[in-house]
PDB file of C-alpha atoms in Angstrom:
ATOM      1  CA  UNK A   1      78.957 -32.721  92.271  1.00 40.00           C
ATOM      2  CA  UNK A   2      78.823 -34.433  95.638  1.00 41.00           C
ATOM      3  CA  UNK A   3      77.850 -38.048  96.088  1.00 40.00           C
ATOM      4  CA  UNK A   4      74.278 -37.002  97.505  1.00 38.00           C
ATOM      5  CA  UNK A   5      73.451 -35.282  94.331  1.00 37.00           C
ATOM      6  CA  UNK A   6      74.943 -38.033  92.379  1.00 41.00           C
ATOM      7  CA  UNK A   7      72.628 -40.538  93.836  1.00 40.00           C
ATOM      8  CA  UNK A   8      69.829 -38.275  93.412  1.00 41.00           C
ATOM      9  CA  UNK A   9      70.299 -38.200  89.490  1.00 43.00           C
ATOM     10  CA  UNK A  10      69.652 -42.068  89.695  1.00 43.00           C
ATOM     11  CA  UNK A  11      65.955 -40.926  90.458  1.00 48.00           C
ATOM     12  CA  UNK A  12      63.813 -41.790  87.556  1.00 54.00           C
ATOM     13  CA  UNK A  13      61.350 -39.622  85.739  1.00 58.00           C
ATOM     14  CA  UNK A  14      57.843 -40.853  84.675  1.00 64.00           C
ATOM     15  CA  UNK A  15      57.879 -42.536  81.443  1.00 61.00           C
ATOM     16  CA  UNK A  16      55.731 -39.159  79.855  1.00 71.00           C
ATOM     17  CA  UNK A  17      58.270 -36.863  81.165  1.00 72.00           C
ATOM     18  CA  UNK A  18      61.718 -38.969  80.373  1.00 69.00           C
ATOM     19  CA  UNK A  19      60.208 -39.448  76.668  1.00 72.00           C
ATOM     20  CA  UNK A  20      59.412 -35.406  76.369  1.00 79.00           C
ATOM     21  CA  UNK A  21      63.014 -34.535  77.575  1.00 75.00           C
ATOM     22  CA  UNK A  22      64.475 -37.376  75.238  1.00 76.00           C
ATOM     23  CA  UNK A  23      62.481 -35.852  72.407  1.00 80.00           C
ATOM     24  CA  UNK A  24      63.538 -32.394  73.036  1.00 82.00           C
ATOM     25  CA  UNK A  25      67.107 -32.937  73.141  1.00 80.00           C
ATOM     26  CA  UNK A  26      67.097 -35.342  70.242  1.00 83.00           C
ATOM     27  CA  UNK A  27      65.104 -32.810  68.119  1.00 85.00           C
ATOM     28  CA  UNK A  28      67.674 -30.112  69.016  1.00 82.00           C
ATOM     29  CA  UNK A  29      70.428 -32.611  67.917  1.00 83.00           C
ATOM     30  CA  UNK A  30      68.850 -33.029  64.593  1.00 86.00           C
ATOM     31  CA  UNK A  31      68.440 -29.290  64.325  1.00 83.00           C
ATOM     32  CA  UNK A  32      72.180 -28.552  65.107  1.00 82.00           C
ATOM     33  CA  UNK A  33      73.479 -31.670  63.148  1.00 83.00           C
ATOM     34  CA  UNK A  34      71.514 -29.991  60.323  1.00 83.00           C
ATOM     35  CA  UNK A  35      72.902 -26.582  60.745  1.00 81.00           C
ATOM     36  CA  UNK A  36      76.565 -27.683  61.404  1.00 83.00           C
ATOM     37  CA  UNK A  37      76.223 -30.341  58.525  1.00 84.00           C
ATOM     38  CA  UNK A  38      75.388 -27.530  56.046  1.00 83.00           C
ATOM     39  CA  UNK A  39      77.800 -25.273  57.370  1.00 85.00           C
ATOM     40  CA  UNK A  40      80.516 -28.323  56.932  1.00 86.00           C
ATOM     41  CA  UNK A  41      79.311 -29.050  53.436  1.00 84.00           C
ATOM     42  CA  UNK A  42      79.748 -25.595  52.306  1.00 83.00           C
ATOM     43  CA  UNK A  43      83.191 -25.320  53.804  1.00 86.00           C
ATOM     44  CA  UNK A  44      84.686 -28.249  52.078  1.00 86.00           C
ATOM     45  CA  UNK A  45      82.569 -27.523  48.501  1.00 84.00           C
ATOM     46  CA  UNK A  46      84.636 -24.354  47.986  1.00 81.00           C
ATOM     47  CA  UNK A  47      88.149 -24.224  48.141  1.00 82.00           C
ATOM     48  CA  UNK A  48      88.183 -20.510  48.772  1.00 81.00           C
ATOM     49  CA  UNK A  49      87.454 -21.430  52.463  1.00 83.00           C
ATOM     50  CA  UNK A  50      89.926 -24.481  52.779  1.00 82.00           C
ATOM     51  CA  UNK A  51      92.849 -22.266  51.929  1.00 84.00           C
ATOM     52  CA  UNK A  52      91.970 -19.777  54.502  1.00 87.00           C
ATOM     53  CA  UNK A  53      93.492 -20.487  57.847  1.00 90.00           C
ATOM     54  CA  UNK A  54      90.535 -18.307  59.519  1.00 87.00           C
ATOM     55  CA  UNK A  55      87.740 -20.800  58.141  1.00 88.00           C
ATOM     56  CA  UNK A  56      89.845 -23.825  58.812  1.00 92.00           C
ATOM     57  CA  UNK A  57      89.996 -22.869  62.520  1.00 91.00           C
ATOM     58  CA  UNK A  58      86.177 -22.022  62.314  1.00 88.00           C
ATOM     59  CA  UNK A  59      85.476 -25.213  60.772  1.00 91.00           C
ATOM     60  CA  UNK A  60      87.364 -27.155  63.224  1.00 92.00           C
ATOM     61  CA  UNK A  61      85.211 -25.547  65.928  1.00 89.00           C
ATOM     62  CA  UNK A  62      82.055 -26.520  64.126  1.00 89.00           C
ATOM     63  CA  UNK A  63      83.192 -30.136  63.950  1.00 91.00           C
ATOM     64  CA  UNK A  64      84.597 -30.324  67.567  1.00 91.00           C
ATOM     65  CA  UNK A  65      81.192 -28.890  68.981  1.00 87.00           C
ATOM     66  CA  UNK A  66      79.024 -31.333  66.753  1.00 89.00           C
ATOM     67  CA  UNK A  67      81.255 -34.317  68.157  1.00 91.00           C
ATOM     68  CA  UNK A  68      80.922 -32.717  71.748  1.00 88.00           C
ATOM     69  CA  UNK A  69      77.104 -32.427  71.531  1.00 87.00           C
ATOM     70  CA  UNK A  70      76.668 -35.965  70.042  1.00 89.00           C
ATOM     71  CA  UNK A  71      78.472 -37.268  72.886  1.00 89.00           C
ATOM     72  CA  UNK A  72      76.678 -35.383  75.609  1.00 85.00           C
ATOM     73  CA  UNK A  73      73.297 -35.927  73.932  1.00 86.00           C
ATOM     74  CA  UNK A  74      74.050 -39.783  73.728  1.00 86.00           C
ATOM     75  CA  UNK A  75      75.047 -39.827  77.393  1.00 84.00           C
ATOM     76  CA  UNK A  76      72.060 -37.877  78.453  1.00 80.00           C
ATOM     77  CA  UNK A  77      69.595 -40.070  76.653  1.00 83.00           C
ATOM     78  CA  UNK A  78      71.360 -43.088  78.104  1.00 82.00           C
ATOM     79  CA  UNK A  79      71.172 -41.804  81.474  1.00 77.00           C
ATOM     80  CA  UNK A  80      67.116 -42.085  81.082  1.00 75.00           C
ATOM     81  CA  UNK A  81      66.863 -45.524  79.214  1.00 79.00           C
ATOM     82  CA  UNK A  82      69.840 -47.511  80.490  1.00 80.00           C
ATOM     83  CA  UNK A  83      70.543 -45.330  83.742  1.00 80.00           C
ATOM     84  CA  UNK A  84      73.679 -47.044  84.406  1.00 84.00           C
ATOM     85  CA  UNK A  85      76.329 -48.481  82.156  1.00 88.00           C
ATOM     86  CA  UNK A  86      79.804 -50.076  82.335  1.00 89.00           C
ATOM     87  CA  UNK A  87      82.792 -48.142  83.560  1.00 89.00           C
ATOM     88  CA  UNK A  88      84.984 -48.871  80.481  1.00 87.00           C
ATOM     89  CA  UNK A  89      81.990 -47.273  77.981  1.00 89.00           C
ATOM     90  CA  UNK A  90      81.717 -44.669  80.480  1.00 89.00           C
ATOM     91  CA  UNK A  91      85.168 -43.799  80.468  1.00 90.00           C
ATOM     92  CA  UNK A  92      85.402 -43.299  76.673  1.00 90.00           C
ATOM     93  CA  UNK A  93      82.304 -40.905  76.673  1.00 90.00           C
ATOM     94  CA  UNK A  94      83.454 -38.926  79.283  1.00 90.00           C
ATOM     95  CA  UNK A  95      86.798 -38.660  78.004  1.00 91.00           C
ATOM     96  CA  UNK A  96      85.911 -37.630  74.608  1.00 92.00           C
ATOM     97  CA  UNK A  97      83.265 -35.179  75.877  1.00 88.00           C
ATOM     98  CA  UNK A  98      86.005 -33.726  78.148  1.00 87.00           C
ATOM     99  CA  UNK A  99      88.429 -33.237  75.280  1.00 90.00           C
ATOM    100  CA  UNK A 100      86.068 -31.376  72.980  1.00 89.00           C
ATOM    101  CA  UNK A 101      84.570 -29.446  75.782  1.00 84.00           C
ATOM    102  CA  UNK A 102      88.302 -28.349  76.525  1.00 84.00           C
ATOM    103  CA  UNK A 103      89.644 -27.667  73.076  1.00 87.00           C
ATOM    104  CA  UNK A 104      86.823 -25.027  72.468  1.00 84.00           C
ATOM    105  CA  UNK A 105      88.197 -22.391  74.547  1.00 83.00           C
ATOM    106  CA  UNK A 106      91.594 -22.776  73.027  1.00 86.00           C
ATOM    107  CA  UNK A 107      90.353 -22.759  69.365  1.00 88.00           C
ATOM    108  CA  UNK A 108      88.566 -19.531  70.421  1.00 83.00           C
ATOM    109  CA  UNK A 109      92.001 -17.924  71.779  1.00 85.00           C
ATOM    110  CA  UNK A 110      93.606 -19.271  68.078  1.00 88.00           C
ATOM    111  CA  UNK A 111      90.867 -17.616  66.079  1.00 85.00           C
ATOM    112  CA  UNK A 112      91.204 -14.387  68.136  1.00 83.00           C
ATOM    113  CA  UNK A 113      95.137 -14.173  67.402  1.00 88.00           C
ATOM    114  CA  UNK A 114      94.397 -14.579  63.736  1.00 88.00           C
ATOM    115  CA  UNK A 115      91.891 -11.680  63.681  1.00 83.00           C
ATOM    116  CA  UNK A 116      94.499  -9.485  65.839  1.00 85.00           C
ATOM    117  CA  UNK A 117      97.008 -10.354  63.203  1.00 89.00           C
ATOM    118  CA  UNK A 118      94.780  -9.658  60.368  1.00 84.00           C
ATOM    119  CA  UNK A 119      93.994  -6.110  61.741  1.00 80.00           C
ATOM    120  CA  UNK A 120      97.119  -5.058  63.408  1.00 83.00           C
ATOM    121  CA  UNK A 121      99.544  -6.546  61.035  1.00 85.00           C
ATOM    122  CA  UNK A 122      97.551  -6.798  57.809  1.00 83.00           C
ATOM    123  CA  UNK A 123     100.874  -6.542  55.633  1.00 85.00           C
ATOM    124  CA  UNK A 124     102.172  -9.853  57.513  1.00 88.00           C
ATOM    125  CA  UNK A 125      99.080 -11.729  57.798  1.00 86.00           C
ATOM    126  CA  UNK A 126      99.758 -13.749  54.698  1.00 87.00           C
ATOM    127  CA  UNK A 127     103.056 -14.650  55.807  1.00 89.00           C
ATOM    128  CA  UNK A 128     102.208 -15.517  59.585  1.00 89.00           C
ATOM    129  CA  UNK A 129      98.829 -17.052  59.081  1.00 89.00           C
ATOM    130  CA  UNK A 130      99.278 -19.793  56.822  1.00 91.00           C
ATOM    131  CA  UNK A 131      97.483 -23.081  56.184  1.00 91.00           C
ATOM    132  CA  UNK A 132     100.178 -25.264  57.306  1.00 92.00           C
ATOM    133  CA  UNK A 133     100.237 -23.488  60.551  1.00 92.00           C
ATOM    134  CA  UNK A 134      96.573 -23.519  60.985  1.00 93.00           C
ATOM    135  CA  UNK A 135      96.625 -27.324  61.025  1.00 94.00           C
ATOM    136  CA  UNK A 136      99.811 -27.120  63.353  1.00 94.00           C
ATOM    137  CA  UNK A 137      97.768 -25.111  65.989  1.00 93.00           C
ATOM    138  CA  UNK A 138      94.792 -27.512  65.409  1.00 94.00           C
ATOM    139  CA  UNK A 139      97.575 -30.152  66.730  1.00 94.00           C
ATOM    140  CA  UNK A 140      98.678 -28.070  69.556  1.00 93.00           C
ATOM    141  CA  UNK A 141      95.074 -27.425  70.681  1.00 92.00           C
ATOM    142  CA  UNK A 142      94.601 -31.018  70.703  1.00 93.00           C
ATOM    143  CA  UNK A 143      97.974 -31.802  72.641  1.00 93.00           C
ATOM    144  CA  UNK A 144      96.976 -29.060  75.037  1.00 89.00           C
ATOM    145  CA  UNK A 145      93.324 -30.674  75.302  1.00 88.00           C
ATOM    146  CA  UNK A 146      94.269 -34.113  75.732  1.00 90.00           C
ATOM    147  CA  UNK A 147      97.341 -34.295  77.808  1.00 87.00           C
ATOM    148  CA  UNK A 148      95.868 -33.015  81.205  1.00 84.00           C
ATOM    149  CA  UNK A 149      92.764 -35.050  81.378  1.00 85.00           C
ATOM    150  CA  UNK A 150      94.158 -38.180  79.540  1.00 89.00           C
ATOM    151  CA  UNK A 151      96.089 -38.568  83.117  1.00 88.00           C
ATOM    152  CA  UNK A 152      92.699 -39.123  84.671  1.00 88.00           C
ATOM    153  CA  UNK A 153      92.271 -42.384  83.188  1.00 88.00           C
ATOM    154  CA  UNK A 154      96.095 -43.572  83.801  1.00 89.00           C
ATOM    155  CA  UNK A 155      95.543 -42.743  87.539  1.00 88.00           C
ATOM    156  CA  UNK A 156      92.378 -44.419  87.867  1.00 87.00           C
ATOM    157  CA  UNK A 157      93.881 -47.523  86.011  1.00 87.00           C
ATOM    158  CA  UNK A 158      96.520 -47.563  88.716  1.00 87.00           C
ATOM    159  CA  UNK A 159      94.436 -47.048  91.751  1.00 87.00           C
ATOM    160  CA  UNK A 160      91.427 -49.235  90.923  1.00 85.00           C
ATOM    161  CA  UNK A 161      91.360 -53.265  90.064  1.00 87.00           C
ATOM    162  CA  UNK A 162      90.364 -54.179  86.429  1.00 84.00           C
ATOM    163  CA  UNK A 163      86.929 -55.447  87.620  1.00 86.00           C
ATOM    164  CA  UNK A 164      85.983 -51.924  88.237  1.00 87.00           C
ATOM    165  CA  UNK A 165      85.756 -51.329  84.753  1.00 86.00           C
ATOM    166  CA  UNK A 166      83.341 -54.032  84.342  1.00 86.00           C
ATOM    167  CA  UNK A 167      80.789 -52.691  87.023  1.00 89.00           C
ATOM    168  CA  UNK A 168      77.779 -50.657  86.138  1.00 88.00           C
ATOM    169  CA  UNK A 169      77.535 -46.735  87.270  1.00 87.00           C
ATOM    170  CA  UNK A 170      75.537 -43.819  86.445  1.00 85.00           C
ATOM    171  CA  UNK A 171      77.741 -42.157  84.024  1.00 84.00           C
ATOM    172  CA  UNK A 172      79.160 -38.915  85.570  1.00 82.00           C
ATOM    173  CA  UNK A 173      82.853 -38.142  85.870  1.00 84.00           C
ATOM    174  CA  UNK A 174      82.915 -38.274  89.761  1.00 83.00           C
ATOM    175  CA  UNK A 175      81.841 -41.745  89.699  1.00 86.00           C
ATOM    176  CA  UNK A 176      84.248 -43.267  87.243  1.00 88.00           C
ATOM    177  CA  UNK A 177      87.515 -40.783  88.283  1.00 88.00           C
ATOM    178  CA  UNK A 178      86.987 -41.056  92.161  1.00 84.00           C
ATOM    179  CA  UNK A 179      90.592 -39.910  93.131  1.00 82.00           C
ATOM    180  CA  UNK A 180      90.332 -36.672  95.306  1.00 83.00           C
ATOM    181  CA  UNK A 181      93.498 -35.391  93.850  1.00 85.00           C
ATOM    182  CA  UNK A 182      92.157 -35.439  90.287  1.00 84.00           C
ATOM    183  CA  UNK A 183      89.317 -33.220  91.194  1.00 80.00           C
ATOM    184  CA  UNK A 184      91.905 -30.297  92.609  1.00 83.00           C
ATOM    185  CA  UNK A 185      94.125 -31.036  89.290  1.00 84.00           C
ATOM    186  CA  UNK A 186      91.023 -30.434  87.062  1.00 82.00           C
ATOM    187  CA  UNK A 187      90.105 -27.239  89.083  1.00 78.00           C
ATOM    188  CA  UNK A 188      93.907 -26.010  88.903  1.00 83.00           C
ATOM    189  CA  UNK A 189      93.893 -26.670  85.060  1.00 82.00           C
ATOM    190  CA  UNK A 190      90.446 -25.272  84.506  1.00 78.00           C
ATOM    191  CA  UNK A 191      91.387 -21.891  86.077  1.00 79.00           C
ATOM    192  CA  UNK A 192      94.781 -21.805  83.975  1.00 83.00           C
ATOM    193  CA  UNK A 193      93.260 -22.443  80.533  1.00 80.00           C
ATOM    194  CA  UNK A 194      90.431 -20.081  80.888  1.00 78.00           C
ATOM    195  CA  UNK A 195      92.586 -17.202  82.557  1.00 82.00           C
ATOM    196  CA  UNK A 196      94.823 -17.596  79.531  1.00 84.00           C
ATOM    197  CA  UNK A 197      91.991 -17.530  77.130  1.00 82.00           C
ATOM    198  CA  UNK A 198      90.412 -14.869  78.487  1.00 81.00           C
ATOM    199  CA  UNK A 199      93.527 -12.917  78.856  1.00 86.00           C
ATOM    200  CA  UNK A 200      93.947 -13.267  75.221  1.00 85.00           C
ATOM    201  CA  UNK A 201      90.277 -12.494  74.062  1.00 80.00           C
ATOM    202  CA  UNK A 202      90.779  -9.256  76.426  1.00 82.00           C
ATOM    203  CA  UNK A 203      94.159  -8.205  74.935  1.00 86.00           C
ATOM    204  CA  UNK A 204      93.373  -9.039  71.197  1.00 82.00           C
ATOM    205  CA  UNK A 205      89.990  -6.978  71.565  1.00 79.00           C
ATOM    206  CA  UNK A 206      91.907  -3.912  73.159  1.00 81.00           C
ATOM    207  CA  UNK A 207      94.612  -4.115  70.446  1.00 83.00           C
ATOM    208  CA  UNK A 208      91.985  -4.238  67.623  1.00 77.00           C
ATOM    209  CA  UNK A 209      90.205  -1.163  69.109  1.00 76.00           C
ATOM    210  CA  UNK A 210      93.083   0.913  69.441  1.00 78.00           C
ATOM    211  CA  UNK A 211      94.158   0.117  66.030  1.00 75.00           C
ATOM    212  CA  UNK A 212      90.692   1.107  64.525  1.00 68.00           C
ATOM    213  CA  UNK A 213      91.484   4.467  66.055  1.00 68.00           C
ATOM    214  CA  UNK A 214      94.785   4.765  64.776  1.00 68.00           C
ATOM    215  CA  UNK A 215      93.699   3.657  61.069  1.00 61.00           C
ATOM    216  CA  UNK A 216      90.877   5.097  59.836  1.00 54.00           C
ATOM    217  CA  UNK A 217      90.696   3.106  56.719  1.00 54.00           C
ATOM    218  CA  UNK A 218      90.419  -0.175  58.635  1.00 57.00           C
ATOM    219  CA  UNK A 219      87.728   1.090  60.995  1.00 61.00           C
ATOM    220  CA  UNK A 220      85.170  -1.139  59.088  1.00 67.00           C
ATOM    221  CA  UNK A 221      87.204  -4.384  59.297  1.00 66.00           C
ATOM    222  CA  UNK A 222      88.476  -3.519  62.741  1.00 64.00           C
ATOM    223  CA  UNK A 223      84.930  -3.109  64.152  1.00 71.00           C
ATOM    224  CA  UNK A 224      83.919  -6.633  62.468  1.00 70.00           C
ATOM    225  CA  UNK A 225      86.765  -8.166  64.118  1.00 68.00           C
ATOM    226  CA  UNK A 226      86.055  -6.672  67.689  1.00 71.00           C
ATOM    227  CA  UNK A 227      82.407  -7.788  67.394  1.00 73.00           C
ATOM    228  CA  UNK A 228      83.487 -11.109  66.575  1.00 70.00           C
ATOM    229  CA  UNK A 229      85.925 -11.119  69.462  1.00 71.00           C
ATOM    230  CA  UNK A 230      83.062 -10.169  71.726  1.00 73.00           C
ATOM    231  CA  UNK A 231      80.917 -13.017  70.619  1.00 73.00           C
ATOM    232  CA  UNK A 232      84.062 -14.975  71.381  1.00 68.00           C
ATOM    233  CA  UNK A 233      84.049 -14.081  74.770  1.00 71.00           C
ATOM    234  CA  UNK A 234      80.519 -14.811  75.086  1.00 74.00           C
ATOM    235  CA  UNK A 235      81.263 -18.276  73.995  1.00 71.00           C
ATOM    236  CA  UNK A 236      84.156 -18.382  76.589  1.00 69.00           C
ATOM    237  CA  UNK A 237      81.579 -17.262  79.351  1.00 72.00           C
ATOM    238  CA  UNK A 238      79.080 -20.043  78.279  1.00 72.00           C
ATOM    239  CA  UNK A 239      82.095 -22.607  78.337  1.00 68.00           C
ATOM    240  CA  UNK A 240      82.885 -21.742  81.601  1.00 66.00           C
ATOM    241  CA  UNK A 241      79.376 -22.775  82.905  1.00 70.00           C
ATOM    242  CA  UNK A 242      80.173 -26.102  82.230  1.00 65.00           C
ATOM    243  CA  UNK A 243      82.722 -26.203  84.978  1.00 63.00           C
ATOM    244  CA  UNK A 244      80.822 -24.518  87.592  1.00 66.00           C
ATOM    245  CA  UNK A 245      77.459 -26.433  86.749  1.00 68.00           C
ATOM    246  CA  UNK A 246      78.253 -29.196  88.959  1.00 66.00           C
ATOM    247  CA  UNK A 247      78.334 -26.933  92.014  1.00 69.00           C
ATOM    248  CA  UNK A 248      75.516 -25.031  90.767  1.00 73.00           C
ATOM    249  CA  UNK A 249      73.453 -27.947  90.581  1.00 73.00           C
ATOM    250  CA  UNK A 250      74.189 -28.998  94.055  1.00 72.00           C
ATOM    251  CA  UNK A 251      73.075 -25.580  95.495  1.00 78.00           C
ATOM    252  CA  UNK A 252      69.800 -25.694  93.448  1.00 78.00           C
ATOM    253  CA  UNK A 253      69.316 -28.820  94.834  1.00 76.00           C
ATOM    254  CA  UNK A 254      69.467 -27.579  98.090  1.00 81.00           C
ATOM    255  CA  UNK A 255      67.301 -24.710  97.351  1.00 81.00           C
ATOM    256  CA  UNK A 256      64.882 -26.924  95.441  1.00 78.00           C
ATOM    257  CA  UNK A 257      64.781 -30.521  97.114  1.00 76.00           C
ATOM    258  CA  UNK A 258      63.289 -32.920  94.863  1.00 72.00           C
ATOM    259  CA  UNK A 259      63.773 -31.181  91.745  1.00 74.00           C
ATOM    260  CA  UNK A 260      67.107 -32.621  90.823  1.00 73.00           C
ATOM    261  CA  UNK A 261      65.862 -34.013  87.345  1.00 73.00           C
ATOM    262  CA  UNK A 262      64.388 -30.736  86.216  1.00 77.00           C
ATOM    263  CA  UNK A 263      67.438 -28.803  87.697  1.00 78.00           C
ATOM    264  CA  UNK A 264      69.818 -31.086  85.565  1.00 77.00           C
ATOM    265  CA  UNK A 265      67.544 -31.191  82.300  1.00 79.00           C
ATOM    266  CA  UNK A 266      67.537 -27.296  82.519  1.00 80.00           C
ATOM    267  CA  UNK A 267      71.461 -27.146  83.118  1.00 77.00           C
ATOM    268  CA  UNK A 268      71.801 -29.298  80.304  1.00 77.00           C
ATOM    269  CA  UNK A 269      70.026 -27.143  77.999  1.00 79.00           C
ATOM    270  CA  UNK A 270      71.627 -23.847  78.972  1.00 78.00           C
ATOM    271  CA  UNK A 271      75.375 -25.128  79.731  1.00 75.00           C
ATOM    272  CA  UNK A 272      75.843 -27.731  76.644  1.00 74.00           C
ATOM    273  CA  UNK A 273      73.329 -27.154  73.862  1.00 77.00           C
ATOM    274  CA  UNK A 274      72.825 -23.406  73.959  1.00 77.00           C
ATOM    275  CA  UNK A 275      76.408 -22.438  73.457  1.00 75.00           C
ATOM    276  CA  UNK A 276      76.588 -24.769  70.415  1.00 75.00           C
ATOM    277  CA  UNK A 277      74.475 -22.736  68.298  1.00 73.00           C
ATOM    278  CA  UNK A 278      76.746 -19.598  68.588  1.00 72.00           C
ATOM    279  CA  UNK A 279      79.782 -21.336  66.303  1.00 70.00           C
ATOM    280  CA  UNK A 280      77.894 -21.633  63.076  1.00 74.00           C
ATOM    281  CA  UNK A 281      76.110 -18.105  63.656  1.00 72.00           C
ATOM    282  CA  UNK A 282      79.695 -15.968  64.195  1.00 68.00           C
ATOM    283  CA  UNK A 283      81.137 -17.254  61.059  1.00 66.00           C
ATOM    284  CA  UNK A 284      78.409 -18.934  59.184  1.00 67.00           C
ATOM    285  CA  UNK A 285      75.846 -16.350  59.385  1.00 70.00           C
ATOM    286  CA  UNK A 286      77.573 -13.240  60.284  1.00 72.00           C
ATOM    287  CA  UNK A 287      80.340 -13.337  58.288  1.00 73.00           C
ATOM    288  CA  UNK A 288      79.656 -12.038  54.530  1.00 76.00           C
ATOM    289  CA  UNK A 289      81.427 -14.146  52.229  1.00 77.00           C
ATOM    290  CA  UNK A 290      80.665 -17.558  54.126  1.00 79.00           C
ATOM    291  CA  UNK A 291      76.984 -16.519  54.228  1.00 78.00           C
ATOM    292  CA  UNK A 292      77.009 -15.703  50.456  1.00 79.00           C
ATOM    293  CA  UNK A 293      78.067 -19.308  49.867  1.00 78.00           C
ATOM    294  CA  UNK A 294      75.864 -20.991  52.726  1.00 76.00           C
ATOM    295  CA  UNK A 295      72.860 -19.319  50.871  1.00 74.00           C
ATOM    296  CA  UNK A 296      73.943 -20.557  47.589  1.00 66.00           C
ATOM    297  CA  UNK A 297      74.428 -24.174  48.959  1.00 58.00           C
ATOM    298  CA  UNK A 298      70.803 -24.479  50.109  1.00 58.00           C
ATOM    299  CA  UNK A 299      69.156 -22.785  46.865  1.00 57.00           C
ATOM    300  CA  UNK A 300      71.423 -24.738  44.676  1.00 54.00           C
ATOM    301  CA  UNK A 301      70.304 -27.910  46.602  1.00 49.00           C
ATOM    302  CA  UNK A 302      66.486 -27.109  46.329  1.00 49.00           C
ATOM    303  CA  UNK A 303      64.841 -29.745  44.380  1.00 46.00           C
ATOM    304  CA  UNK A 304      62.052 -27.568  42.968  1.00 47.00           C
ATOM    305  CA  UNK A 305      64.499 -24.620  41.603  1.00 42.00           C
ATOM    306  CA  UNK A 306      66.446 -25.404  38.527  1.00 43.00           C
ATOM    307  CA  UNK A 307      69.511 -22.928  39.387  1.00 40.00           C
ATOM    308  CA  UNK A 308      72.285 -25.223  38.619  1.00 43.00           C
ATOM    309  CA  UNK A 309      73.325 -23.235  35.689  1.00 38.00           C
ATOM    310  CA  UNK A 310      72.950 -19.969  37.555  1.00 39.00           C
ATOM    311  CA  UNK A 311      74.904 -21.293  40.551  1.00 44.00           C
ATOM    312  CA  UNK A 312      77.512 -22.270  38.436  1.00 44.00           C
ATOM    313  CA  UNK A 313      78.105 -19.129  36.559  1.00 37.00           C
ATOM    314  CA  UNK A 314      78.366 -17.759  40.226  1.00 40.00           C
ATOM    315  CA  UNK A 315      80.839 -19.940  41.204  1.00 40.00           C
ATOM    316  CA  UNK A 316      82.972 -19.324  38.256  1.00 36.00           C
TER     317      UNK A 316
END
């Protein structure tokens, strides 16, 4: 995003418009928090899930998306209420948002590989995909997600005086990490990351399709797996939007001058909020086993229905 657009973002909405925008995003945050909270609670209440690498990777992505959404909504609200915050606080929020945003596509790649092994190498799946390796993979995901962008902070510490971190800015990444080299570095890493993840999803999808044709007995499972990977591909495309959105905002501002706040709000809903709905849907609603326990969780927790005995019997 160029400096002109960054300056335009400081233009304030009317009180009514700002209130409505903040009300909408906070309402959406509560809705998604309830959905994600229910999914996470269902996961941890049933041992069958946290002993399965597939669901471990899934719940990691749900928690990651919940943190990412909370941080971005906090920044959105702050941009309307306070407008500027100290650089030090802004650095923390931006880095957490960047780390969680970058880890999502890498997590998608790991989940696609797990599905590929389950369909194409079913006899070795339990040997290859263990709980221990799932947690090791999560550690690798965070290492890959954190290392490239934490260098932005080190470069800024080396090039900016300490007094800079006490100044107040509108909390945007280009306003904090100003070195032009960092922009080219981010673009290079974004291209590498998403190219590798896209190729991973494409290769696993094609291999599962071929396996489904060769093994008629596994066609149903393979079809579910290919549909899941297709949805992961949609998630990946939505993740890509977060990296092109600054340029899109700049272009739209040129086409629709004076509408930067409306453009920014629409961009935020499409790029940051909409993709967060997909994670609980792919495994939380589409997956039969998880859906069964998720429905049971809602029914058993309903205060007006005494189904504790029934639910307990089903659990056993």
